[in-house]
Coordinates of C-alpha atoms in Angstrom, one line a residue:
M121 CA 0.0 0.0 0.0
I122 CA 1.5 3.4 -1.0
P123 CA 1.2 6.0 1.8
G124 CA -1.3 8.7 0.9
S125 CA -2.9 6.7 -1.9
L126 CA -6.7 6.8 -2.3
R127 CA -7.9 3.6 -0.7
E128 CA -11.2 2.1 0.3
P129 CA -12.3 3.0 3.9
E130 CA -12.3 0.1 6.4
G131 CA -15.4 -2.1 6.0
T132 CA -16.1 -1.1 2.4
K133 CA -17.8 -4.0 0.6
R134 CA -16.7 -4.9 -2.9
M135 CA -19.6 -5.6 -5.1
S136 CA -20.2 -6.1 -8.8
L137 CA -22.8 -3.7 -10.1
Q138 CA -24.4 -3.7 -13.6
R139 CA -22.2 -1.6 -15.9
Q140 CA -23.6 1.8 -16.7
L141 CA -22.3 4.5 -18.9
H142 CA -21.0 7.6 -17.2
L143 CA -21.1 11.0 -19.1
G144 CA -19.1 14.1 -18.4
A145 CA -19.4 17.3 -20.4
F146 CA -16.2 19.2 -21.4
M147 CA -17.3 22.8 -21.1
R148 CA -14.2 25.0 -21.0
P149 CA -13.9 25.9 -23.8
V150 CA -17.6 25.2 -24.4
S151 CA -16.3 23.4 -27.5
I152 CA -12.7 22.3 -28.1
H153 CA -13.1 22.9 -31.8
T154 CA -11.5 26.1 -33.1
G155 CA -14.3 26.6 -35.6
A156 CA -17.1 26.2 -33.1
W157 CA -17.8 29.8 -32.4
R158 CA -18.3 30.5 -36.2
Y159 CA -20.7 27.6 -36.8
P160 CA -24.2 28.8 -38.0
G161 CA -26.5 29.3 -35.0
A162 CA -23.6 29.1 -32.4
I163 CA -23.3 31.6 -29.6
P164 CA -20.0 33.3 -30.4
D165 CA -19.2 34.5 -26.9
A166 CA -20.4 31.4 -25.1
N167 CA -17.1 31.0 -23.2
F168 CA -17.7 34.3 -21.5
N169 CA -21.5 34.5 -21.4
F170 CA -22.9 33.4 -18.0
A171 CA -26.5 33.3 -19.1
A172 CA -25.5 30.8 -21.9
I173 CA -23.4 28.7 -19.7
R174 CA -26.1 28.5 -17.1
Q175 CA -28.5 27.3 -19.8
F176 CA -26.0 24.7 -20.9
A177 CA -25.5 23.4 -17.4
R178 CA -29.3 23.1 -16.8
K179 CA -29.6 21.2 -20.1
L180 CA -26.9 18.8 -19.2
E181 CA -28.6 18.2 -15.8
A182 CA -31.9 17.5 -17.6
G183 CA -29.9 14.9 -19.6
K184 CA -28.7 13.4 -16.3
F185 CA -25.0 14.0 -17.0
D186 CA -22.6 13.0 -14.2
A187 CA -20.6 16.2 -14.4
F188 CA -20.0 19.6 -15.9
F189 CA -16.2 19.9 -16.4
M190 CA -14.1 23.0 -16.7
A191 CA -10.6 22.8 -17.9
D192 CA -8.4 25.8 -17.2
H193 CA -5.5 27.7 -18.6
L194 CA -3.3 30.0 -16.5
G195 CA -2.4 32.2 -19.5
V196 CA -3.5 32.7 -23.1
L197 CA -2.6 29.8 -25.4
N198 CA 1.0 29.5 -26.5
M199 CA 0.6 30.8 -30.1
P200 CA 1.4 33.9 -32.1
V201 CA -1.2 36.7 -32.1
E202 CA -2.1 35.9 -35.8
A203 CA -3.5 32.6 -34.6
L204 CA -4.7 33.8 -31.2
R205 CA -6.9 36.4 -32.7
R206 CA -9.0 33.5 -34.2
S207 CA -9.3 31.6 -31.0
H208 CA -12.4 31.6 -28.8
T209 CA -10.3 30.3 -25.9
V210 CA -8.5 33.6 -25.3
T211 CA -11.1 34.6 -22.6
S212 CA -13.1 32.6 -20.2
F213 CA -14.2 32.6 -16.5
E214 CA -12.1 31.6 -13.6
P215 CA -13.4 28.1 -12.8
F216 CA -14.2 28.4 -9.0
T217 CA -16.1 31.6 -9.5
L218 CA -18.2 30.1 -12.3
L219 CA -18.8 26.8 -10.6
S220 CA -19.8 28.5 -7.4
A221 CA -22.4 30.4 -9.4
L222 CA -23.6 27.3 -11.1
A223 CA -23.9 25.5 -7.8
G224 CA -26.9 27.8 -7.1
A225 CA -28.3 27.3 -10.6
T226 CA -28.3 23.5 -10.6
E227 CA -29.2 20.8 -8.1
R228 CA -27.6 17.4 -9.1
I229 CA -25.0 17.7 -11.8
G230 CA -21.3 17.4 -10.6
L231 CA -19.1 20.5 -10.8
V232 CA -15.5 19.7 -11.7
A233 CA -12.6 22.1 -12.2
T234 CA -9.0 21.9 -13.0
A235 CA -6.5 23.2 -10.5
S236 CA -2.8 23.1 -11.2
T237 CA -0.3 21.4 -8.9
T238 CA 2.5 23.2 -10.7
F239 CA 1.6 26.9 -10.0
D240 CA -0.8 26.8 -7.1
E241 CA -0.4 25.9 -3.4
P242 CA -2.1 22.9 -1.6
F243 CA -3.8 25.0 1.1
H244 CA -5.5 27.2 -1.6
V245 CA -6.7 24.2 -3.6
A246 CA -7.9 22.3 -0.5
R247 CA -9.8 25.3 0.8
R248 CA -11.5 26.2 -2.6
F249 CA -12.6 22.6 -3.3
A250 CA -13.9 22.1 0.2
S251 CA -15.8 25.3 -0.1
L252 CA -17.3 24.3 -3.4
D253 CA -18.3 20.9 -2.1
H254 CA -20.1 22.6 0.8
L255 CA -21.8 25.2 -1.4
S256 CA -23.0 22.5 -3.9
G257 CA -24.1 19.9 -1.4
G258 CA -21.4 17.4 -2.3
R259 CA -21.0 17.9 -6.1
A260 CA -17.3 19.0 -6.4
G261 CA -14.5 17.3 -8.3
W262 CA -10.9 18.3 -8.6
N263 CA -9.1 17.6 -11.9
V264 CA -5.4 17.2 -10.8
V265 CA -3.1 18.6 -13.5
T266 CA 0.5 19.4 -14.0
T267 CA 0.5 22.6 -16.1
S268 CA 2.5 22.2 -19.4
N269 CA 2.0 25.6 -21.1
P270 CA 5.3 27.4 -21.0
E271 CA 3.5 30.8 -21.3
S272 CA 1.7 30.0 -18.1
A273 CA 5.1 29.4 -16.4
K274 CA 6.0 33.0 -17.2
N275 CA 2.9 34.3 -15.4
F276 CA 4.3 32.8 -12.2
G277 CA 7.9 33.9 -12.2
F278 CA 9.4 31.0 -14.2
E279 CA 11.4 31.7 -17.3
V280 CA 11.4 28.0 -18.3
Q281 CA 8.8 25.3 -17.6
P282 CA 9.6 22.9 -14.7
D283 CA 10.7 19.5 -16.1
H284 CA 8.1 16.7 -16.8
S285 CA 9.3 14.3 -14.1
G286 CA 9.6 17.1 -11.5
R287 CA 6.1 18.2 -12.1
Y288 CA 4.8 14.8 -11.4
G289 CA 6.8 14.5 -8.2
R290 CA 5.4 17.8 -7.0
A291 CA 1.9 16.7 -8.0
R292 CA 2.1 13.5 -6.0
E293 CA 3.1 15.4 -2.8
F294 CA 0.6 18.1 -3.6
Y295 CA -2.2 15.5 -3.6
D296 CA -1.0 14.1 -0.2
V297 CA -1.1 17.5 1.4
V298 CA -4.6 18.5 0.0
T299 CA -6.2 15.3 1.0
G300 CA -4.6 15.5 4.4
L301 CA -6.0 19.0 4.9
W302 CA -9.5 17.7 3.9
D303 CA -9.2 15.3 6.8
S304 CA -8.3 18.1 9.3
F305 CA -11.6 17.6 11.3
A306 CA -13.5 14.6 12.4
E307 CA -17.2 14.4 11.3
D308 CA -18.3 15.2 14.9
A309 CA -15.7 18.0 15.6
F310 CA -18.2 20.8 15.4
V311 CA -20.5 20.3 18.4
C312 CA -22.0 23.9 18.4
D313 CA -23.1 23.6 22.0
A314 CA -24.7 27.0 22.8
E315 CA -25.3 26.1 26.4
S316 CA -21.7 25.3 27.3
G317 CA -20.3 27.8 24.8
I318 CA -18.2 25.1 23.1
Y319 CA -18.2 25.4 19.3
F320 CA -15.8 22.6 18.4
N321 CA -13.9 19.8 20.1
P322 CA -10.1 20.3 19.8
A323 CA -9.5 16.6 20.3
R324 CA -11.3 16.0 17.0
M325 CA -9.0 18.4 15.0
H326 CA -5.8 17.2 13.4
V327 CA -2.8 19.5 12.7
L328 CA -1.2 18.1 9.5
D329 CA 2.3 19.6 10.0
H330 CA 3.5 18.3 6.6
R331 CA 7.2 18.7 5.8
G332 CA 8.2 17.3 2.5
L333 CA 10.5 17.8 -0.5
H334 CA 8.2 20.4 -2.1
F335 CA 5.9 21.7 0.6
S336 CA 5.8 22.7 4.3
V337 CA 2.2 23.0 5.5
L338 CA 1.1 23.3 9.1
G339 CA -2.7 23.1 8.8
P340 CA -5.3 22.4 9.8
L341 CA -7.7 23.6 7.0
N342 CA -10.0 26.3 8.3
I343 CA -13.2 24.6 7.0
A344 CA -15.2 21.5 8.1
R345 CA -14.6 18.3 6.2
P346 CA -16.3 18.3 2.8
P347 CA -19.7 16.6 2.5
Q348 CA -18.2 13.9 0.2
G349 CA -15.3 13.4 2.6
W350 CA -13.1 14.4 -0.3
P351 CA -14.2 16.0 -3.6
V352 CA -13.9 13.4 -6.4
I353 CA -10.4 13.2 -7.7
F354 CA -10.0 13.5 -11.5
Q355 CA -6.9 13.2 -13.6
A356 CA -5.7 13.3 -17.2
G357 CA -2.5 12.0 -18.7
A358 CA -1.2 9.0 -20.7
S359 CA 2.5 9.0 -19.8
D360 CA 3.9 6.3 -17.5
P361 CA 4.2 8.7 -14.6
G362 CA 0.6 9.9 -15.3
R363 CA -0.7 6.4 -15.4
Q364 CA 1.0 5.5 -12.1
L365 CA -0.3 8.7 -10.4
A366 CA -3.8 7.8 -11.7
A367 CA -3.6 4.3 -10.3
E368 CA -2.5 5.6 -6.9
T369 CA -4.8 8.7 -6.6
A370 CA -7.5 9.1 -9.2
E371 CA -11.1 8.2 -9.1
V372 CA -12.0 9.4 -12.6
V373 CA -9.5 9.6 -15.5
F374 CA -10.0 11.8 -18.5
A375 CA -8.3 9.6 -21.2
A376 CA -7.2 10.3 -24.7
G377 CA -7.6 7.6 -27.3
S378 CA -8.5 7.6 -31.0
N379 CA -9.3 3.9 -31.3
L380 CA -10.8 1.1 -29.2
A381 CA -7.7 -1.1 -29.2
A382 CA -5.5 1.6 -27.7
A383 CA -8.2 2.5 -25.2
K384 CA -8.5 -1.1 -24.1
S385 CA -4.8 -1.3 -23.5
F386 CA -4.8 1.9 -21.5
Y387 CA -7.9 0.8 -19.5
S388 CA -6.3 -2.6 -18.6
D389 CA -2.9 -1.1 -17.8
V390 CA -4.1 1.7 -15.4
K391 CA -6.7 -0.6 -13.6
G392 CA -4.1 -3.4 -13.4
R393 CA -1.8 -1.1 -11.5
M394 CA -4.4 -0.5 -8.8
I395 CA -4.6 -4.1 -7.5
P396 CA -1.0 -4.4 -6.1
I397 CA -1.6 -1.2 -4.0
G398 CA -4.9 -2.4 -2.6
R399 CA -7.3 -0.3 -4.7
N400 CA -10.5 -1.7 -6.2
P401 CA -10.4 -1.2 -10.0
D402 CA -14.2 -0.6 -10.0
H403 CA -13.5 2.6 -8.0
L404 CA -11.7 4.2 -10.9
K405 CA -13.8 5.3 -13.9
I406 CA -12.0 5.9 -17.2
L407 CA -13.7 8.3 -19.5
P408 CA -12.1 9.0 -22.9
A409 CA -12.8 12.4 -24.5
A410 CA -15.0 12.2 -27.6
L411 CA -16.3 14.8 -30.0
V412 CA -19.9 13.9 -30.9
V413 CA -21.6 15.1 -34.1
V414 CA -25.2 14.0 -34.5
G415 CA -27.2 13.9 -37.8
D416 CA -30.4 12.3 -39.2
T417 CA -28.1 10.2 -41.3
V418 CA -24.4 9.3 -41.1
E419 CA -23.9 11.3 -44.3
Q420 CA -25.5 14.4 -42.8
A421 CA -23.4 14.1 -39.6
K422 CA -20.2 13.8 -41.7
A423 CA -21.3 16.9 -43.7
K424 CA -21.8 18.8 -40.5
R425 CA -18.3 17.8 -39.3
A426 CA -16.8 18.8 -42.7
H427 CA -18.4 22.2 -42.6
L428 CA -17.2 22.7 -39.0
D429 CA -13.6 21.7 -40.0
S430 CA -13.8 24.1 -43.0
L431 CA -14.2 27.0 -40.5
V432 CA -10.6 26.5 -39.2
H433 CA -8.1 28.9 -40.8
Y434 CA -4.7 27.5 -41.7
E435 CA -2.9 30.2 -39.7
S436 CA -4.8 29.0 -36.7
G437 CA -4.3 25.3 -37.4
I438 CA -0.6 25.5 -38.0
H439 CA 0.1 27.4 -34.7
S440 CA -2.2 25.0 -32.8
L441 CA -0.1 22.2 -34.3
C442 CA 3.2 23.9 -33.2
G443 CA 1.8 24.3 -29.7
M444 CA 0.7 20.7 -29.4
L445 CA 4.1 19.5 -30.8
D446 CA 6.0 22.0 -28.7
H447 CA 8.1 22.6 -31.8
D448 CA 7.9 25.1 -34.6
V449 CA 7.1 23.4 -37.9
S450 CA 5.6 26.5 -39.6
G451 CA 8.7 27.0 -41.7
F452 CA 8.4 23.6 -43.4
D453 CA 6.6 22.8 -46.6
P454 CA 2.8 22.6 -45.7
D455 CA 2.3 19.8 -48.2
G456 CA 5.4 17.8 -47.0
P457 CA 5.7 15.3 -44.3
L458 CA 6.2 16.0 -40.6
P459 CA 10.0 16.1 -40.0
E460 CA 11.7 14.4 -37.0
I461 CA 11.1 16.6 -34.0
P462 CA 13.0 16.6 -30.7
D463 CA 11.6 15.4 -27.4
T464 CA 9.7 17.9 -25.3
N465 CA 9.3 19.0 -21.7
A466 CA 5.6 19.9 -22.3
S467 CA 2.5 17.7 -22.3
K468 CA 3.2 14.5 -24.2
T469 CA -0.2 12.9 -24.7
S470 CA -1.6 15.0 -27.6
R471 CA 1.9 15.3 -29.1
E472 CA 2.4 11.5 -29.3
M473 CA -1.1 11.0 -30.8
L474 CA -0.4 13.5 -33.6
V475 CA 3.1 12.1 -34.4
T476 CA 1.7 8.6 -34.5
Q477 CA -1.1 9.6 -36.9
A478 CA 1.4 11.5 -39.1
R479 CA 3.7 8.4 -39.4
Q480 CA 0.9 5.9 -39.7
Y481 CA -1.2 7.7 -42.4
N482 CA 1.6 9.7 -44.1
L483 CA -0.1 13.0 -43.3
T484 CA 1.2 16.3 -44.5
I485 CA 1.8 19.2 -42.2
R486 CA -1.3 20.9 -43.7
Q487 CA -3.4 17.9 -42.9
L488 CA -2.0 17.7 -39.3
A489 CA -2.7 21.5 -38.9
A490 CA -6.3 20.9 -39.9
K491 CA -6.5 18.2 -37.3
A492 CA -4.8 20.2 -34.6
G493 CA -7.0 23.3 -35.3
S494 CA -10.2 21.2 -35.3
Y495 CA -10.0 18.1 -33.2
A496 CA -7.7 15.2 -33.8
G497 CA -9.0 12.8 -31.2
L498 CA -11.8 10.3 -30.8
A499 CA -15.0 11.4 -32.6
F500 CA -18.4 9.7 -32.9
V501 CA -20.1 11.1 -36.1
G502 CA -23.4 9.6 -37.0
T503 CA -27.0 9.0 -36.0
P504 CA -28.2 8.6 -32.5
A505 CA -28.4 4.9 -33.0
S506 CA -24.9 4.6 -34.6
I507 CA -23.3 6.7 -31.8
A508 CA -25.0 4.7 -29.1
D509 CA -23.7 1.5 -30.9
E510 CA -20.2 2.7 -30.6
M511 CA -20.5 3.9 -27.0
E512 CA -22.0 0.6 -26.0
Q513 CA -19.2 -1.3 -27.7
W514 CA -16.6 0.7 -25.8
L515 CA -18.4 0.0 -22.5
E516 CA -18.9 -3.7 -23.1
E517 CA -15.3 -4.3 -24.3
R518 CA -13.8 -2.4 -21.4
G519 CA -12.4 0.4 -23.5
S520 CA -14.1 2.9 -21.2
D521 CA -16.6 3.4 -18.4
G522 CA -18.1 6.3 -20.3
F523 CA -17.1 9.4 -22.1
V524 CA -16.3 13.1 -21.6
V525 CA -18.5 14.5 -24.4
M526 CA -17.1 17.4 -26.4
F527 CA -19.8 19.3 -28.3
P528 CA -19.0 20.5 -31.8
Y529 CA -20.9 23.8 -31.4
L530 CA -23.4 25.1 -29.0
P531 CA -26.3 25.2 -28.3
E532 CA -27.2 22.9 -31.2
G533 CA -24.6 20.2 -30.6
L534 CA -25.5 20.0 -27.0
D535 CA -29.2 19.8 -27.7
D536 CA -28.7 17.1 -30.3
F537 CA -26.9 14.9 -27.8
V538 CA -29.2 15.4 -24.9
D539 CA -32.5 15.3 -26.9
R540 CA -31.5 12.5 -29.3
V541 CA -28.5 10.4 -28.1
V542 CA -29.3 10.2 -24.4
P543 CA -32.8 8.8 -24.9
E544 CA -31.3 6.1 -27.1
L545 CA -28.7 5.2 -24.4
Q546 CA -31.5 5.1 -21.9
R547 CA -33.7 2.9 -24.1
R548 CA -30.8 0.4 -24.2
G549 CA -30.6 0.4 -20.4
I550 CA -27.0 1.6 -20.2
F551 CA -27.6 5.1 -19.0
R552 CA -29.7 6.4 -16.1
K553 CA -33.1 7.9 -16.5
D554 CA -32.8 9.8 -13.3
Y555 CA -30.1 10.5 -10.7
Q556 CA -30.0 7.9 -7.9
G557 CA -28.3 10.2 -5.3
T558 CA -27.3 13.7 -4.6
T559 CA -23.5 13.8 -4.7
L560 CA -21.0 13.3 -7.4
R561 CA -19.8 10.2 -5.6
D562 CA -23.3 8.9 -5.8
H563 CA -23.4 9.5 -9.6
F564 CA -20.1 7.6 -10.2
G565 CA -20.8 4.9 -7.6
L566 CA -17.7 5.8 -5.6
P567 CA -17.2 5.1 -1.9
R568 CA -16.8 8.0 0.6
P569 CA -13.2 8.1 1.8
G570 CA -12.7 7.5 5.5
N571 CA -10.8 10.1 7.5
R572 CA -7.2 8.9 7.8
F573 CA -6.8 10.6 11.2
F574 CA -10.1 9.8 12.9

């Protein structure tokens, strides 16, 4: 057992439940596709329009989605202004502020935000997520990330990005501190006895006094233990350190995978790492990201996708590609092959996927730029029935436990999925018709962590 790993509380029963699909919604940016804001009928300023985002969250809740997920960037995207001027991601809300507002506008859907272990501090993150969990009645989730954007580093006093392995070492200790702070108080610590004048029992408070390689944190956290015990722990990353961190700490993994075979390998590998450290593989949900385009026919859906992709300008696509590769290829022949590129200290998952596709399909730089500027990952493009067929296959063959759905444009793309695909999934009996609980842990079927100190 690895100290500080997420483990089942004493007495937790292991039981096999009927497999059900889990659905998260990727909502920052509201669409990952560069051309989304230009699509006919789309809301161009949706990333920074609270009325629109509130509408989207309520629609997702009506569709019984597990969670509303906000990615985050600690700087504008790493690209020249010629490309940046075409990007709808240049402005968006700070996640905690937005999710706190959405907590009052929704009742059941989970509220998940990214918080960086590279440029934030554990006490801040622990306090914010504990507060969000209280405000939402137990619906908070923390997406643990190691920030890879070099432009973000410069916003925090770093001229160069911390190295890849160092970021993961810091992330592991960061996790230990945050979860330790969430356990600062026993459930019965706050007696609130007006007659005696005793508000809380000091014997039921734990002072963390953490002293490690990266952090020195006294504690305790100045807020009661979150309703869920801990907010649900999310993570993304396909590198070996990322897989190991997921096996030790994550409860939901946002995975990247463009085909079922690769997804099954990732699924088996990460869940297989859990058993030697005493974790139940059923208590980790793996959700690949998937762009979903719905049509009356497969041909109509493909036409929608083609039109969407046509809205991506080359100067946007090429600089998106350079950013994902962490290498400038803009000076090479657009209609030539991708040259050999050096290793990188930035995020490796998207980079490796693009390089693999380039070699496997002999793609030109122009073709890769079109993918990078649109969306190069897993996509389900078809009718409600064909999309449900594919999702059901991934679920049955253990390629995933569900999906993080990316909408091609909003509101139409979101409405298409909730109004047409969700009923088909429900008809097949693989997706809920109503929420069975009130917390995000309830939605995912995850146990509530015991307090390690009490």
